[in-house]
Short mmCIF file of C-alpha atoms and ligand atoms in Angstrom, two decimals:
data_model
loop_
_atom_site.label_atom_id
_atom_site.label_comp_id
_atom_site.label_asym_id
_atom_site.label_seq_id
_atom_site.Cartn_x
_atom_site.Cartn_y
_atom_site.Cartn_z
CA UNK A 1 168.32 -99.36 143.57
CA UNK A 2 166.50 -96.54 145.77
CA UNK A 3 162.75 -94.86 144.40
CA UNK A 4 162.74 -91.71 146.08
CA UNK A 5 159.61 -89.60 145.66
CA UNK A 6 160.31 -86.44 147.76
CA UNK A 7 162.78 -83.68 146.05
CA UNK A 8 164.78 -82.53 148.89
CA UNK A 9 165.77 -86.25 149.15
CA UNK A 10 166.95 -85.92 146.16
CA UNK A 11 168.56 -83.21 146.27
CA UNK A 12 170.27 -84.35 149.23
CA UNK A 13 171.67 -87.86 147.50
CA UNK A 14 172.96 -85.67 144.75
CA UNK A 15 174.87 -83.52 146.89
CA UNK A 16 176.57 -86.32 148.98
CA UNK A 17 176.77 -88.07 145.36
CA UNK A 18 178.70 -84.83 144.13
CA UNK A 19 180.94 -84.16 147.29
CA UNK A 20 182.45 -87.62 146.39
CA UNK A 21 183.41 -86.48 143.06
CA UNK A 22 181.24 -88.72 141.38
CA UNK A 23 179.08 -87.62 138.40
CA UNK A 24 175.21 -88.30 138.25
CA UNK A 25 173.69 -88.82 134.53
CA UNK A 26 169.82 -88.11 134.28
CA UNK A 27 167.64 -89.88 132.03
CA UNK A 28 163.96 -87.81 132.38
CA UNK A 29 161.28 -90.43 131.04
CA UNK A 30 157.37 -90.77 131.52
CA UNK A 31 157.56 -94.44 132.43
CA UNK A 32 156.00 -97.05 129.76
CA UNK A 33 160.28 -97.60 129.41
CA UNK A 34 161.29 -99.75 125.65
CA UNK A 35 164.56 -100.54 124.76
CA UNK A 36 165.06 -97.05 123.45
CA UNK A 37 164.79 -95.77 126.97
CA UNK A 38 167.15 -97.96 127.82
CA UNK A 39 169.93 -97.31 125.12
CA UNK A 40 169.70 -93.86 126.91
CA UNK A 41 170.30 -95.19 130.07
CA UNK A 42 173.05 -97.22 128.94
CA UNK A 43 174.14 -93.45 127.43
CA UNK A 44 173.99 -92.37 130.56
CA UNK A 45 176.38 -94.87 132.15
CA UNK A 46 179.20 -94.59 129.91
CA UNK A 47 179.48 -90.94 130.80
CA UNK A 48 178.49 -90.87 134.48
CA UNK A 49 179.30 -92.72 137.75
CA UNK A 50 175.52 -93.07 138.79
CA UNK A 51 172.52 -92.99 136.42
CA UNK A 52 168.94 -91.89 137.58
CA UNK A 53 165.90 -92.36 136.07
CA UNK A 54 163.19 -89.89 136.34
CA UNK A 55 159.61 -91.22 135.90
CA UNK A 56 156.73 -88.77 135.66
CA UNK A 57 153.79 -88.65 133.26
CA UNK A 58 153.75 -84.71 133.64
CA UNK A 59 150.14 -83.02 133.23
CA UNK A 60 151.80 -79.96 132.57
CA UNK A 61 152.67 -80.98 128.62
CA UNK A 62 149.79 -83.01 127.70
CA UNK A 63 147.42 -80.20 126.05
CA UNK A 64 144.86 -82.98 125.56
CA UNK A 65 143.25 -84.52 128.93
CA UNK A 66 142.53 -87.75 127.17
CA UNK A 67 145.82 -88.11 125.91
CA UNK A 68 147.00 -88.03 129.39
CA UNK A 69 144.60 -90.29 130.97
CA UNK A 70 145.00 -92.89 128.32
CA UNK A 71 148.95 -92.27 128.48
CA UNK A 72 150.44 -95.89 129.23
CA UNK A 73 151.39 -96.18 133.17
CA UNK A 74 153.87 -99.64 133.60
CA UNK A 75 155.37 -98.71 136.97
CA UNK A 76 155.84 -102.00 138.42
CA UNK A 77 157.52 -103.28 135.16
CA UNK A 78 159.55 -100.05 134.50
CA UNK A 79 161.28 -99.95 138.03
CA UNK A 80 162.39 -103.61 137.08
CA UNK A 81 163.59 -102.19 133.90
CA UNK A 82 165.70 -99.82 135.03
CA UNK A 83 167.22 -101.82 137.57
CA UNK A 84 168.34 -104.52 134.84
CA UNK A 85 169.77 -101.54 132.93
CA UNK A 86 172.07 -100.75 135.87
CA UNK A 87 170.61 -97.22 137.15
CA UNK A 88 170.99 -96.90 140.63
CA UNK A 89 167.26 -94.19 141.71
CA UNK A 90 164.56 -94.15 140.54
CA UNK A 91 162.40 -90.60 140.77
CA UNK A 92 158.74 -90.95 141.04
CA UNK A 93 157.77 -87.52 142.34
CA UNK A 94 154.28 -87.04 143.38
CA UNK A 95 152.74 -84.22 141.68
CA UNK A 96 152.99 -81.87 144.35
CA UNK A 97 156.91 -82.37 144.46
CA UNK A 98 157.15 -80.81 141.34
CA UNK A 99 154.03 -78.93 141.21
CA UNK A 100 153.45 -77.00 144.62
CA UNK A 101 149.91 -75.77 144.92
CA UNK A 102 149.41 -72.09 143.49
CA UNK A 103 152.61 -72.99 141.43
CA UNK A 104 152.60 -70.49 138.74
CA UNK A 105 156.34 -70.39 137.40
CA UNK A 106 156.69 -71.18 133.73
CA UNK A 107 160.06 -71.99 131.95
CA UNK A 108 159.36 -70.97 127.81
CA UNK A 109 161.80 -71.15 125.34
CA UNK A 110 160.94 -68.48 122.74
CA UNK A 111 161.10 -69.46 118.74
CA UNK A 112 162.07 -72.74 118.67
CA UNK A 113 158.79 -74.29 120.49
CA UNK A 114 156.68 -72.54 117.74
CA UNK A 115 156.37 -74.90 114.91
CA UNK A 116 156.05 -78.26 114.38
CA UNK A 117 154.68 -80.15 117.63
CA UNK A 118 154.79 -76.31 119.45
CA UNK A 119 152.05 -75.50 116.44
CA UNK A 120 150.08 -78.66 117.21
CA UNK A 121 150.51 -78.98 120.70
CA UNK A 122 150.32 -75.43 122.43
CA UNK A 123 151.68 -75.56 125.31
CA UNK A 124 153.51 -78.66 124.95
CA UNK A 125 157.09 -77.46 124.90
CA UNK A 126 156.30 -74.60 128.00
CA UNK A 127 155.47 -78.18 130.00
CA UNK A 128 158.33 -79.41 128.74
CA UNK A 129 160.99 -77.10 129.58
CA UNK A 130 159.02 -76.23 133.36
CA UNK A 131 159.22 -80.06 134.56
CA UNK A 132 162.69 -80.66 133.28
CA UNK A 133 163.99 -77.36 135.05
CA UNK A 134 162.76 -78.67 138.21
CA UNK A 135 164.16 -82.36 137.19
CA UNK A 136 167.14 -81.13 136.64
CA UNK A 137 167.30 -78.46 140.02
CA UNK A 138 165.80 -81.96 142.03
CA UNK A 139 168.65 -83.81 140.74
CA UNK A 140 171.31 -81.94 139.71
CA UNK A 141 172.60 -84.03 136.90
CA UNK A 142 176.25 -83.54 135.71
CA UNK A 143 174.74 -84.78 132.16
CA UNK A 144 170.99 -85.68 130.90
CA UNK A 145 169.92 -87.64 127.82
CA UNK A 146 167.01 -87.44 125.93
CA UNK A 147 165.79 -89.36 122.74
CA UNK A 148 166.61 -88.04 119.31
CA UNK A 149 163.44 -89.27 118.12
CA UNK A 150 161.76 -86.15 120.06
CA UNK A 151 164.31 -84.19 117.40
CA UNK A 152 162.49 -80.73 118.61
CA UNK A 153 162.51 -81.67 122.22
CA UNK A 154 165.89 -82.16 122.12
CA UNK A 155 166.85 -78.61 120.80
CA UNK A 156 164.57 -76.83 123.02
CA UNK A 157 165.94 -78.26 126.04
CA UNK A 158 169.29 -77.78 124.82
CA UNK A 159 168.27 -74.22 124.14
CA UNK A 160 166.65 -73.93 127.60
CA UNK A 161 170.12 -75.57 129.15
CA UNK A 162 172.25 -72.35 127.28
CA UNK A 163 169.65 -69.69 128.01
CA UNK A 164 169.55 -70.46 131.63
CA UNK A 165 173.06 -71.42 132.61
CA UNK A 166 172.62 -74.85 133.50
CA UNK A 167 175.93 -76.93 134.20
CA UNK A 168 174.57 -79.88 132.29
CA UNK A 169 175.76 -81.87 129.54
CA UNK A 170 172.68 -82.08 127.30
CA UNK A 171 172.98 -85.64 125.21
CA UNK A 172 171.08 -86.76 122.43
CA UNK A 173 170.55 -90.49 122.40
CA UNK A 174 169.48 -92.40 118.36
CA UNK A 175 166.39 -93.35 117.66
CA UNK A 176 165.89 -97.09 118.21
CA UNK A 177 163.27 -98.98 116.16
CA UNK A 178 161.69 -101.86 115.67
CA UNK A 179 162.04 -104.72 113.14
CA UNK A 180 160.15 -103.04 110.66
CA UNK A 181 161.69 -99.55 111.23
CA UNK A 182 158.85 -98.39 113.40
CA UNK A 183 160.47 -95.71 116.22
CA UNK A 184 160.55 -97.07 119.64
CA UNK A 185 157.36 -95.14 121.80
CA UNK A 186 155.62 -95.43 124.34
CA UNK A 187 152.51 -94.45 122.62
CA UNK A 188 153.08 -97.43 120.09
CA UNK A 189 151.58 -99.27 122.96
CA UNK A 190 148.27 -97.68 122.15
CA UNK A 191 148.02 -98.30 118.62
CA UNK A 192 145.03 -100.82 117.47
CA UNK A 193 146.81 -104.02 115.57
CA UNK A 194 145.86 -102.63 112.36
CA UNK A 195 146.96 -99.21 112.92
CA UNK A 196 150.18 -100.36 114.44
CA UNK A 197 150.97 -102.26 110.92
CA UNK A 198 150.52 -99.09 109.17
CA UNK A 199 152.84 -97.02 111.65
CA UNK A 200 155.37 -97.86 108.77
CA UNK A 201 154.48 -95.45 106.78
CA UNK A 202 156.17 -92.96 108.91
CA UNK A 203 159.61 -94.37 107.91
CA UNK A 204 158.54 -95.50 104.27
CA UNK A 205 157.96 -91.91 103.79
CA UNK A 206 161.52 -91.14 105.40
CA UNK A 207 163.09 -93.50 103.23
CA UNK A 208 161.74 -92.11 100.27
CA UNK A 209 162.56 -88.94 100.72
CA UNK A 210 166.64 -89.92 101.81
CA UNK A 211 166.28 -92.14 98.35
CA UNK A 212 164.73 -88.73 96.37
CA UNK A 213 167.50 -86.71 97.82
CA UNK A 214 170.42 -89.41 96.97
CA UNK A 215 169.05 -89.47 93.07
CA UNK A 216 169.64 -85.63 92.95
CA UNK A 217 165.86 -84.20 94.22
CA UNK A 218 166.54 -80.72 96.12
CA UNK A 219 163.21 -79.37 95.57
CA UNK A 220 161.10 -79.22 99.36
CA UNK A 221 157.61 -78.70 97.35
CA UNK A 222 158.47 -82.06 95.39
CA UNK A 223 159.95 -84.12 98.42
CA UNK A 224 156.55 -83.43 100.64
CA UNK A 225 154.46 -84.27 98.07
CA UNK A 226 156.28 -87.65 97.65
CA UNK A 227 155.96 -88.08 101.77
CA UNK A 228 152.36 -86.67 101.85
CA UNK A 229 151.36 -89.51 99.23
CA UNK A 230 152.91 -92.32 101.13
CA UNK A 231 151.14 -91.35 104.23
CA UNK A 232 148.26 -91.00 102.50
CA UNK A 233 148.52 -94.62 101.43
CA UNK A 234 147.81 -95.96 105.32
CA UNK A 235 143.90 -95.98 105.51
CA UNK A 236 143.90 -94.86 109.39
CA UNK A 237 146.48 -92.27 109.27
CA UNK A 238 146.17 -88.73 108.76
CA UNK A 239 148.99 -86.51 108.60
CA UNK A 240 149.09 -83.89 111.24
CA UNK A 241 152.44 -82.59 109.43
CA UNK A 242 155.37 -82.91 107.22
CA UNK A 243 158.19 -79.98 107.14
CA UNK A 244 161.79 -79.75 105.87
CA UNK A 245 163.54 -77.32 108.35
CA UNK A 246 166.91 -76.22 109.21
CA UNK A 247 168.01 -78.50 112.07
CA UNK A 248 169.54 -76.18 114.42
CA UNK A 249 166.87 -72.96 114.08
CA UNK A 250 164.20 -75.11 113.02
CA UNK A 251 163.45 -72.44 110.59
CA UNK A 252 161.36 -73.11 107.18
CA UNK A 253 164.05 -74.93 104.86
CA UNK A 254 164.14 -72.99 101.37
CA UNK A 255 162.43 -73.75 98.42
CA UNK A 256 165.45 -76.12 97.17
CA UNK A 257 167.17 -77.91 99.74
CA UNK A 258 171.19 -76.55 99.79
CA UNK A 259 172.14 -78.42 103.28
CA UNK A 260 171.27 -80.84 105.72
CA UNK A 261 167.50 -80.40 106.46
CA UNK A 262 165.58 -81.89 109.12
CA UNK A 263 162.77 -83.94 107.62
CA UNK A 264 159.97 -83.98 110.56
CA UNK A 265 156.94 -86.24 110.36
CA UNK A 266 153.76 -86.01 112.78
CA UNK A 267 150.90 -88.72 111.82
CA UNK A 268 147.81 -89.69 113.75
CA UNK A 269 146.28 -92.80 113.46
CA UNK A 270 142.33 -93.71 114.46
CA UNK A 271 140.90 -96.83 116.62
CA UNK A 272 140.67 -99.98 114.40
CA UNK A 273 137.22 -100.33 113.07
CA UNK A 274 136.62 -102.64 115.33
CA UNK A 275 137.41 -100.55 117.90
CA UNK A 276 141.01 -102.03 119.36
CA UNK A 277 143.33 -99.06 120.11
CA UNK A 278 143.28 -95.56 120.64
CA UNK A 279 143.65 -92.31 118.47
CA UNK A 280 147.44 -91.95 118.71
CA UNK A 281 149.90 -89.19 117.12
CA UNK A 282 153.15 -90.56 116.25
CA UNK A 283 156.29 -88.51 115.44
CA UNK A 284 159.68 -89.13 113.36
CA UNK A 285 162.20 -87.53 111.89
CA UNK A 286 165.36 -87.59 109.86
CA UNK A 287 168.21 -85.18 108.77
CA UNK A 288 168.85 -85.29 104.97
CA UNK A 289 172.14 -84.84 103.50
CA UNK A 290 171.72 -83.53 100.26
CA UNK A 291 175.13 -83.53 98.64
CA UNK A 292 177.02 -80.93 97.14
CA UNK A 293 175.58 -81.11 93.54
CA UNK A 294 172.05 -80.62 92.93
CA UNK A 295 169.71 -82.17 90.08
CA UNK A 296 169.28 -79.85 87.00
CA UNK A 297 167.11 -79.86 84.19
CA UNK A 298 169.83 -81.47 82.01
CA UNK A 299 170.37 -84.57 84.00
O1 PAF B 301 160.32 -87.16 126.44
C1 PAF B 301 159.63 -87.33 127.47
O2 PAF B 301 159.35 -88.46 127.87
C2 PAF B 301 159.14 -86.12 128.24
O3 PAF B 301 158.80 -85.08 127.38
C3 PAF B 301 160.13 -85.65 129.32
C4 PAF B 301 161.41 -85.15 128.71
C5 PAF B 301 160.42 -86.80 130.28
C6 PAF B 301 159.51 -84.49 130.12
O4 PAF B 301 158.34 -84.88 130.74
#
């Protein structure tokens, strides 16, 4: 397995990778790799010859400094990682590979980086969409997966990949979690022992809310309340937001759910008390499937 960390080498192996006919599947990370990473990379391999792994904690999309101090950095353990999984490069650009001084070219997808984490983060998605533009011109992936667990990430860049004409299959890789239904993240890393026990609420409040729909509940006002309560009941978290929205325009889901609806979760948690772990936003998601016939006032 090669780490390159100049783009015009890669851009180079991909085109002697192409003019063999063989296909090149990216998988775009930040380092601090977890199984889920590696599900993708697996992904990757059943639909392309090569996979390569990108790994660059990207300044551009962190709209907090802190956040992207503190952001975990495993090199050494993630290059090992990858090369169990099978992938064949590694891409650790420098920032000046990607980001050229004076650089001032942004790639922005309009509406659908607005709400959710586009509302919390600004200028989180436009960081987004820039660095995996130039991943994918530094690469020049037949196919790239991303994590479903970054549900909004996911259509943005597949938005980005229409808009712009890219020749890329864009894949969407499940959510792995652990045993006690946590999502797989990086940033779990950085949660206090305490806080890290109460990261379940995030799928508690999931499951309640597939469990309300199953029994009949279509109303959106009634289902947040139930998820705002749960989260509620984890003393260190504090709900940054809950929304039911349509799942491919992201738009506001109406005031009684008549489709599948894209529950999205974003919860920070504080430092323990005594003082292990960071302040850390986690995010999680789930489509309901509300079936065809709603609860009435009869039933
Ligand atoms: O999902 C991530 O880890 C990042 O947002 C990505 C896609 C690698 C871009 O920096």
């Amino acid at each position: 397995m090669e780490i390159i960390r100049k783009t015009a080498l890669l851009q180079a192996r991909a085109d002697s990778v192409r003019a063999e006919g063989r296909r090149i599947a990216l998988v775009p990370t930040m380092g601090a790799l977890h199984p889920g990473h590696l599900s993708l990379i697996a992904e990757g391999l059943a639909r392309a010859d090569e996979v390569w792994v990108s790994i660059f904690v990207n300044p551009t999309q962190f709209n907090d400094p802190e956040d992207f101090e503190g952001y975990p950095r495993t090199f050494e353990s993630d290059v090992e990682k990858v090369r169990a999984a099978g992938a064949t490069v590694v891409f650790a650009p420098t920032p000046d590979q990607l980001y050229p001084e004076g650089a001032e070219t942004w790639v922005e997808v309009g509406s659908l980086s607005e709400p959710l984490c586009g509302a919390s983060r600004p200028g989180h998605f436009r960081g987004v969409t820039t660095v995996v533009s130039k991943l994918f011109l530094a690469a020049k992936p037949h196919v790239a997966v991303f994590g479903e667990k970054d549900f909004q990430q996911l259509a943005v860049i597949r938005r980005m990949a229409r808009d712009l004409g890219f020749d890329i299959e864009i894949v969407g890789g499940a959510t792995l979690r652990e045993d006690d239904g946590v999502a797989m993240s990086s940033r779990n890393l950085r949660l206090g022992p305490a806080a890290r026990s109460q990261a379940t609420v995030l799928i508690r409040a999931i499951h309640g809310a597939e469990r309300a729909v199953a029994a009949g509940e279509r109303s959106a006002q009634a289902l947040l309340e139930d998820v705002r309560k749960t989260i509620e009941e984890a003393p260190q978290a504090s709900l940054d937001y809950a929304e039911l929205r349509d799942p491919d325009s992201l738009a506001e889901a109406p005031p009684q759910l008549d489709g599948p609806t894209l529950l999205a979760l974003a919860v920070h948690f504080s430092p323990d008390p005594d003082g292990q772990g960071a302040d850390v936003r986690l995010i999680d998601n789930r489509v309901l499937l509300p079936q065809a016939s709603p609860r009435t006032s009869t039933e």
